[in-house]
Structure formats: structure tokens, C-alpha cells
Amino acid sequence: MQAIKDELDRRAIQIMRDNDRGGYTIPTHGLYPYQWNWDSAFAALGFAAFDPARAWRELEILYSGQWLDGMVPHILFHRPDPGYFPGPDVWQCRGPLPSSGITQPPVSLSFARRLYEANPAMGAVPVRMLFDPMRRWVQWFMAWRQHEGAICIAHPWESGRDNAADWDKAMAAIDPADVGHYVRRDLDHVHAAMRPTKDDYDRYIWLVQRGRRLGWHAPSLAVDQPFFVADPTMTFTLMRGVRDLIWLGEQQGLPTASLWNDLQMLEQGAETLWNPEIRAYDSRNALDGEFSGTLSNASFLAWYGGIDRPELAGTLAEVLAPLPYGVPSLALQDPRFDPKRYWRGPVWGVLNMLVGMGLEDFGHPQGQMLRQTTGRLIASHGFAEYFDPRDGAPAGGGSFTWTAAVWLAWAGVSIELA
Ligand code: 2M8
């Protein structure tokens, strides 16, 4: 048993090293050749298992791309690579590094705390350096992505759950007729049945074109937003991030007063995402107030955010019951469920981990169960980008950084292999 675990550890470390581009990590070779925001945060956790200094470097480089207004972009284009579309020439952003013009879930705030806790002596300097940039990113979210206390996305890519069923209705309101010709590159790497549709892509690119036209200027973008959806992924990861940033600030004697206000507001905002009809947290279109009616893996991030809701545990049990490998990105019962198509059914190690960590924090046995399930999924099906939730078949890109990181930081720790 120990030999199998050692071999999996070795493979996971090898993937992290192979995807390391000298201080930052790409998600996987070919499909995603740049530094992605939340992937990088997971990478930092993975590195922490065998090279803590490298883990901090990952975060420092991520925050070196922060814009003057506080946003930390979802992609940093350190070196041009024609294998990905849309690249820096399409985004045309004005940050300190070539980047995209939108953001991603701020899990790095919380993972910084984990790095610090593992080694406070090593963490003191990076925490003092990153605290203010992190606080400014929180302020940016509260200023430009907040609606009734919940955190919204202005592009499906911001949520990290790109083609989730959550966005269908809100996306349908966009008419992308004038998007023009473009060539997708993702389909060179992964079968079309596992990726978003052309209808989705037209709208993704149309939203990028709108941002570019408005110079990525937050106040201008906020006028007549065509897409603005309050998202449980963003709301709960920011809520957890603010709690952890407060904790870090208190450790280091740094100012935390504004963060307490933000936390209070986020707690109120989370309430606006509770959809009694599905007995779970849901995304809510901020433009018309309508819930999407979607049971996704983000519906169960409340524990991770610091909220224990007994009713939610019942819904989770129902979603988990028919499937062997953890929380699907869309419940099996949903008619839109599509087991191979990206964020519309497949199971993702990263979401299993966030949901599981939250459950473990509250001492719910489902957390430990999710950890074991995720460990077995990776042990038997490899380090894929995502997996078919019915049989664990690997899908999307291979040799994936965040799946390796999930193994090293969580799922492979205390694994019981049969
Ligand atoms: C996926 O998103 C990118 C766009 O950001 C894409 O499909 O091109 C998502 O799974 C996202 O959550 C992830 O961060 C990114 C890189 O792994 O890929």
C-alpha cells in the first residue's frame, strides 16, 4: 500500500515540476500554456508539500500581475504562446504584465494562510508583503463585483466553472451576432464533446470584445452590464478568504478593520443565494433577481465559507448517493447533466477538495469521505483535468497541475487504498 502511495506522490511531484515555468506553473502543457489565477493558488498548496519556498514564489508572481485598481487577473501571459485563444493580443489589457481583464475565485487568500500555518517563520515575510495586495483585491471585489452582499461574475470564466448550467439563462440574453470570426484553439487539444459549445464561446468572446472596447475600465464596465450573476463560488471563496486574511493580519499585527465589515456584508450576501426550492445555495442573476435553479458543486461551498447549514447536508447526501466519486458539477437528476462536458456534470478534484475541507472544518463525516473518494479517484484514474462522475473516466487535459496539487495537499494525505 505504502509503495502505491509513494509512486502516486512521485508522479504528482513530477507533474508539478514539469508544469513549472520557473516561478509560476501552467495548468497543463498545450491546452493552458499560461499562469491561471486559481490554478496557481492550488499549485502553491501542492508545492508546499515538498518545496515551501517555491510555494510562496508562485503566489508572489501571481500578485505581481495585480492591476492598479486592485484586480488580480485570471490569466497572466508571461510568454506568448499561439496554442491558446484568446491570447494577450485579443484581451489588450494594461496591467503591469500582459493579462486577461477579468478575475477568478480568490482561493489564494486562504491558501496563503495554509502556507503560513505550515511554517510561520518562513511565511512571515511573504505575508507582510502580500497582505496589502490581498486586501486591495478584496476591496476591488466589494466595489465592482458585489450585489446585495453576494459576489458576482461579469464573465462565466470568472467563476472558474466556465460552462456551468448556472449561466445558461443569463448568457441567453446576450446576442453575439457581431462577434466576428475567431479560431478556437482548445479543440486542437480536447474533443469538442468535453468542451463548451460554440454558442457559449461566441458569448465568451463577445464579452471580451466589450471589455476591450471599454478599455477594461471598471466604472465603464459597470454601466449596462450585459452579464452579472451572483455566484456561490465567488461568494464563498471570498468569504473564506476574508476570514483567513483577518487571521493572517492578526498574526502579524496588520490592520483588519475594513475586512470585518466586508465579512459581515458577505455573510448577508450568502443568504441571498439560498434557494429554498432546491434546498441549496444557487446562483442568482443580479440583473433580474432570478435564481438559476442549479444544484452544482459550488452549491456546497458554504461550509468552506464558514457557514454550517444542516438542511444543506441533506441535499448533499442526495446528490452524492447515485455517484461514486464525489460532488458532480451538475446533479445527475438535472436534465442538463452531461457527464463529459466540462462543468456540466464531470467531477473536479479541486471542487471536491474545497467542499470536503469545509465539511472537515465542521467535523462532518462527509468531509473525510470525500477526501477518501477523491484519493481513490486519482489513484485509479490519474491526474486528469476532470472525470466522468459515473465511472471516473479521465476527461479534458492530462497531467494536470491542480489535480496533482489536490493529491499532495489533501486527497493523498491519510489515504486508505484498498
Ligand atoms: C478553464 O477555463 C479556461 C478559461 O479561463 C478555458 O477553458 O480556457 C476552467 O476550468 C478554469 O476554472 C481553469 O482555471 C482554467 C485553467 O485550468 O481552465
XYZ file of C-alpha atoms and ligand atoms in Angstrom:
436
model
C 0.000 0.000 0.000
C 2.752 2.421 1.017
C 4.548 1.672 -2.265
C 1.449 2.686 -4.274
C 1.102 5.910 -2.330
C 4.813 6.711 -2.769
C 4.526 6.155 -6.510
C 1.497 8.472 -6.730
C 3.332 11.125 -4.691
C 6.292 10.821 -7.033
C 4.087 11.208 -10.117
C 2.266 14.190 -8.651
C 5.545 15.938 -7.833
C 6.807 15.189 -11.332
C 3.703 16.803 -12.879
C 4.204 19.916 -10.748
C 7.853 20.115 -11.806
C 7.069 19.528 -15.483
C 4.444 22.299 -15.435
C 6.743 24.706 -13.574
C 7.863 27.531 -15.862
C 10.370 28.981 -13.395
C 8.430 30.511 -10.502
C 4.945 30.068 -11.901
C 3.076 26.957 -13.001
C 0.883 26.302 -16.026
C -2.247 24.138 -15.565
C -1.196 21.671 -18.266
C 1.059 21.658 -21.281
C -0.682 22.523 -24.597
C -4.255 23.321 -23.564
C -3.400 26.006 -20.969
C 0.107 27.444 -21.516
C -0.109 30.430 -19.131
C -0.453 31.186 -15.427
C -4.081 30.933 -14.289
C -5.119 32.601 -11.073
C -6.821 29.917 -9.004
C -4.842 27.090 -10.590
C -1.748 28.862 -9.310
C -3.145 29.015 -5.810
C -3.748 25.248 -5.889
C -0.243 24.808 -7.297
C 1.130 26.690 -4.298
C -0.580 24.207 -1.973
C 0.907 21.328 -3.950
C 4.408 22.793 -3.812
C 4.032 23.359 -0.077
C 4.155 19.571 0.348
C 7.750 19.346 -0.925
C 9.158 22.844 -1.586
C 7.588 25.565 0.642
C 9.780 28.381 -0.695
C 8.623 27.582 -4.231
C 5.023 27.673 -2.979
C 5.380 31.289 -1.834
C 7.095 32.217 -5.101
C 4.008 31.037 -7.009
C 1.818 33.476 -5.067
C 4.306 36.333 -5.286
C 4.394 36.026 -9.080
C 0.602 35.812 -9.238
C 0.227 39.055 -7.284
C 2.920 40.760 -9.377
C 0.233 40.887 -12.073
C -2.194 42.866 -9.894
C -3.756 45.888 -11.565
C -3.643 49.385 -10.095
C -7.359 49.138 -9.244
C -6.700 46.015 -7.148
C -7.878 43.277 -9.513
C -5.704 40.182 -9.818
C -6.237 38.871 -13.374
C -7.433 35.403 -14.205
C -4.569 34.778 -16.651
C -1.043 36.187 -16.744
C 0.510 35.840 -20.188
C 4.177 35.740 -19.190
C 5.403 34.448 -22.561
C 3.424 34.488 -25.814
C 2.058 31.093 -26.900
C -0.092 30.756 -30.023
C -1.587 27.487 -28.677
C -4.217 29.312 -26.590
C -7.069 31.545 -27.655
C -7.880 34.286 -26.627
C -4.303 35.458 -26.020
C -2.910 38.853 -24.941
C -3.481 40.414 -28.378
C -7.219 39.796 -28.025
C -7.531 40.992 -24.423
C -5.344 44.100 -24.883
C -5.095 44.871 -21.183
C -2.998 47.481 -19.406
C -1.783 45.808 -16.212
C 1.857 45.553 -15.130
C 2.093 42.241 -17.040
C 0.193 41.128 -20.145
C -3.022 39.661 -18.734
C -6.708 38.988 -19.156
C -9.168 41.659 -17.978
C -11.247 39.575 -15.579
C -10.556 37.684 -12.358
C -11.104 34.247 -10.757
C -12.068 32.807 -7.338
C -9.720 34.223 -4.669
C -8.683 30.923 -3.057
C -5.110 32.233 -2.848
C -6.122 34.355 0.163
C -6.905 31.208 2.124
C -4.086 29.100 0.785
C -1.641 31.785 1.934
C -2.879 31.104 5.445
C -2.244 27.383 4.982
C 1.300 28.029 3.800
C 1.867 30.333 6.746
C 0.473 27.869 9.285
C 2.728 25.127 7.945
C 5.802 27.285 8.536
C 5.225 30.649 10.267
C 8.929 31.521 10.311
C 9.190 31.200 6.544
C 5.760 32.779 5.978
C 6.172 36.000 7.944
C 7.955 37.973 5.222
C 5.723 36.907 2.297
C 2.608 37.518 4.377
C 3.732 41.043 5.214
C 4.489 41.604 1.545
C 1.229 40.125 0.207
C -1.196 41.345 2.864
C -1.872 44.743 1.364
C -2.199 43.498 -2.238
C -4.612 40.846 -0.960
C -6.637 43.396 0.958
C -6.823 45.613 -2.121
C -8.131 42.695 -4.167
C -10.865 42.153 -1.563
C -11.756 45.866 -1.819
C -11.932 45.530 -5.592
C -14.404 42.643 -5.287
C -16.555 44.615 -2.847
C -16.523 47.688 -5.106
C -17.015 46.121 -8.533
C -18.450 42.639 -8.133
C -20.793 42.943 -5.209
C -24.602 42.832 -5.337
C -26.614 42.768 -2.095
C -23.504 41.421 -0.390
C -23.047 38.458 -2.746
C -20.164 38.382 -5.226
C -20.982 38.384 -8.920
C -19.185 37.343 -12.046
C -19.079 39.600 -15.089
C -17.919 36.748 -17.370
C -18.501 32.988 -16.963
C -14.718 32.494 -16.916
C -14.532 34.460 -13.671
C -16.334 31.735 -11.739
C -13.847 29.123 -12.944
C -16.926 26.984 -13.773
C -16.987 28.215 -17.338
C -19.951 26.478 -18.968
C -21.891 25.661 -15.794
C -25.655 25.378 -16.286
C -25.923 28.266 -13.792
C -25.208 30.799 -16.523
C -27.476 29.459 -19.284
C -30.342 31.911 -18.883
C -28.140 34.929 -18.254
C -25.985 34.033 -21.271
C -29.044 33.608 -23.491
C -29.780 37.313 -23.015
C -26.590 38.194 -24.917
C -26.830 38.459 -28.681
C -23.338 37.763 -30.047
C -24.284 38.239 -33.733
C -21.484 40.783 -34.285
C -18.713 38.737 -32.648
C -16.930 38.169 -35.985
C -14.618 35.346 -36.978
C -12.242 33.729 -34.486
C -10.452 30.396 -34.219
C -10.717 28.322 -31.058
C -7.542 26.512 -30.037
C -8.955 24.381 -27.197
C -10.420 21.952 -29.755
C -6.886 21.180 -31.017
C -6.214 19.603 -27.631
C -9.505 18.175 -26.323
C -12.529 16.558 -28.011
C -15.380 19.012 -28.643
C -17.817 16.842 -26.636
C -15.806 17.680 -23.487
C -15.689 21.433 -24.054
C -18.121 24.389 -24.091
C -20.272 24.759 -27.210
C -19.866 27.355 -29.988
C -22.888 29.250 -28.594
C -21.002 29.590 -25.311
C -17.737 30.588 -26.962
C -19.376 33.273 -29.104
C -20.634 34.896 -25.911
C -17.313 34.457 -24.061
C -15.511 36.274 -26.864
C -18.261 38.867 -27.263
C -17.854 39.788 -23.576
C -14.082 40.076 -24.021
C -14.618 42.380 -27.014
C -16.930 44.571 -24.913
C -14.312 44.826 -22.156
C -11.624 45.729 -24.638
C -13.823 48.406 -26.219
C -14.329 49.971 -22.773
C -10.602 49.863 -22.004
C -11.183 47.430 -19.099
C -12.153 50.453 -17.043
C -14.189 49.129 -14.086
C -16.617 52.110 -13.785
C -17.404 51.990 -17.527
C -17.831 48.216 -17.485
C -20.346 48.542 -14.651
C -22.742 50.615 -16.793
C -25.442 48.496 -18.525
C -23.691 45.224 -17.702
C -24.882 42.563 -20.139
C -23.982 39.731 -17.735
C -23.785 39.937 -13.945
C -24.580 36.864 -11.887
C -24.133 36.373 -8.141
C -22.123 33.194 -7.787
C -21.675 30.855 -4.805
C -18.112 30.031 -5.943
C -17.029 33.657 -5.696
C -19.098 34.488 -2.641
C -17.910 31.567 -0.519
C -14.270 31.609 -1.611
C -14.103 35.330 -0.876
C -15.851 34.840 2.458
C -13.333 32.204 3.455
C -10.525 34.350 2.038
C -11.537 37.349 4.142
C -11.702 35.209 7.299
C -8.224 33.870 6.604
C -6.835 37.275 5.748
C -8.157 38.630 9.039
C -6.436 35.727 10.792
C -3.148 36.459 8.991
C -3.422 40.171 9.763
C -3.936 39.447 13.435
C -0.908 37.156 13.488
C 1.262 39.868 12.015
C -0.313 42.922 13.677
C -1.647 44.316 10.389
C -4.846 46.392 10.009
C -8.001 44.292 9.648
C -10.891 46.690 10.452
C -12.186 47.050 6.874
C -12.094 43.278 6.433
C -14.524 42.744 9.313
C -17.042 44.985 7.534
C -16.544 43.052 4.309
C -17.108 39.779 6.120
C -20.357 40.979 7.617
C -21.582 42.068 4.217
C -20.611 38.748 2.610
C -22.478 36.836 5.303
C -25.606 38.817 4.463
C -24.951 38.260 0.761
C -24.716 34.495 1.191
C -28.291 34.495 2.491
C -29.471 35.954 -0.822
C -28.088 32.850 -2.592
C -30.111 30.361 -0.579
C -32.751 28.909 -2.886
C -35.413 27.099 -0.815
C -36.745 25.370 -3.917
C -33.566 23.354 -4.379
C -32.655 23.398 -0.665
C -29.179 24.649 -1.531
C -27.149 27.709 -2.475
C -27.733 28.771 -6.039
C -26.529 31.443 -8.420
C -28.802 34.447 -8.830
C -28.946 36.725 -11.857
C -28.266 40.180 -10.426
C -29.941 41.796 -13.446
C -33.388 40.256 -12.950
C -33.142 38.695 -9.472
C -33.914 35.172 -10.726
C -32.296 32.053 -9.345
C -30.802 29.664 -11.889
C -32.239 26.596 -10.122
C -28.938 24.723 -10.376
C -27.503 22.171 -7.963
C -23.806 22.394 -8.772
C -20.675 21.536 -6.802
C -20.478 25.232 -5.832
C -23.861 24.894 -4.108
C -21.970 23.078 -1.340
C -19.165 25.576 -0.723
C -20.986 27.114 2.243
C -19.035 25.066 4.802
C -15.808 26.173 3.146
C -17.035 29.751 3.502
C -17.682 29.139 7.205
C -21.451 28.522 7.247
C -22.948 25.302 8.603
C -26.463 24.655 7.361
C -27.969 21.287 8.377
C -30.513 21.324 5.546
C -27.677 21.545 3.032
C -26.141 18.310 4.325
C -29.378 16.521 3.408
C -29.274 17.871 -0.145
C -25.613 16.921 -0.451
C -26.387 13.363 0.621
C -28.990 13.126 -2.150
C -26.571 14.464 -4.777
C -23.773 12.121 -3.673
C -25.902 8.971 -3.381
C -26.056 7.873 -7.053
C -22.416 8.671 -7.896
C -19.173 7.087 -6.644
C -16.593 9.882 -6.975
C -17.830 12.941 -5.151
C -19.735 16.102 -5.988
C -20.630 16.410 -9.691
C -20.516 19.848 -11.300
C -24.212 19.328 -12.058
C -26.544 16.965 -10.204
C -27.329 13.721 -12.017
C -31.058 14.414 -11.626
C -30.793 17.636 -13.665
C -31.958 17.165 -17.283
C -28.994 19.294 -18.417
C -26.490 16.834 -16.855
C -23.779 15.917 -19.376
C -21.165 13.599 -17.829
C -18.222 14.539 -20.071
C -18.883 18.194 -20.779
C -16.582 20.141 -18.523
C -18.552 21.996 -15.811
C -21.944 20.466 -16.701
C -21.568 17.112 -14.978
C -17.947 15.954 -14.521
C -16.381 15.745 -11.101
C -13.400 18.010 -10.363
C -10.764 17.256 -7.727
C -10.472 20.918 -6.804
C -14.160 21.329 -6.003
C -14.266 18.027 -4.129
C -11.390 19.373 -2.060
C -12.951 22.752 -1.242
C -16.285 21.171 -0.323
C -14.500 18.434 1.650
C -12.244 20.839 3.532
C -15.261 22.855 4.591
C -17.097 19.769 5.816
C -13.993 18.629 7.699
C -13.718 22.021 9.407
C -17.175 21.459 10.854
C -16.406 17.849 11.758
C -18.938 16.384 9.325
C -18.026 12.789 8.356
C -18.928 13.547 4.715
C -15.676 15.558 4.538
C -13.427 12.624 5.342
C -15.499 10.506 2.973
C -14.978 12.993 0.139
C -11.259 13.039 0.829
C -11.027 9.241 0.546
C -13.245 9.189 -2.541
C -11.136 11.829 -4.284
C -7.955 9.971 -3.349
C -9.284 6.747 -4.833
C -10.488 8.568 -7.949
C -6.999 9.944 -8.616
C -5.262 6.700 -7.637
C -7.278 4.700 -10.145
C -7.829 7.235 -12.946
C -4.788 9.526 -12.861
C -4.169 13.256 -12.737
C -6.729 14.347 -15.333
C -8.310 17.784 -15.536
C -11.726 16.321 -14.600
C -13.527 12.987 -14.541
C -16.773 11.361 -15.634
C -18.693 11.264 -12.336
C -20.310 7.887 -13.116
C -17.197 5.767 -13.628
C -14.251 8.118 -13.051
C -13.084 8.016 -16.685
C -10.458 10.770 -17.119
C -11.530 13.749 -19.263
C -10.132 17.042 -20.583
C -6.386 17.683 -20.316
C -3.932 15.239 -18.715
C -1.007 15.693 -16.270
C -2.922 18.466 -14.613
C -1.296 20.686 -12.010
C -4.301 21.203 -9.787
C -5.194 17.530 -9.681
C -1.601 16.752 -8.679
C -1.821 19.500 -6.055
C -5.107 18.137 -4.680
C -3.407 14.777 -4.263
C -0.340 16.214 -2.497
C -2.169 18.682 -0.277
C -5.281 16.760 0.652
C -6.584 13.651 -1.118
C -3.334 11.639 -0.902
C -2.738 12.557 2.733
C -4.010 9.764 5.014
C -5.377 7.854 2.010
C -6.595 4.317 2.656
C -6.089 2.389 -0.563
C -7.839 -0.987 -0.668
C -10.795 26.538 -17.573
O -11.011 27.842 -18.081
C -10.283 28.410 -19.181
C -10.673 29.886 -19.268
O -10.274 30.528 -18.102
C -10.540 27.794 -20.520
O -11.337 26.860 -20.659
O -9.913 28.250 -21.479
C -11.602 26.399 -16.252
O -11.687 25.056 -15.854
C -10.951 27.247 -15.166
O -11.570 27.009 -13.924
C -9.459 26.947 -15.038
O -8.878 27.856 -14.144
C -8.746 27.018 -16.396
C -7.307 26.504 -16.325
O -7.247 25.233 -15.719
O -9.431 26.227 -17.371
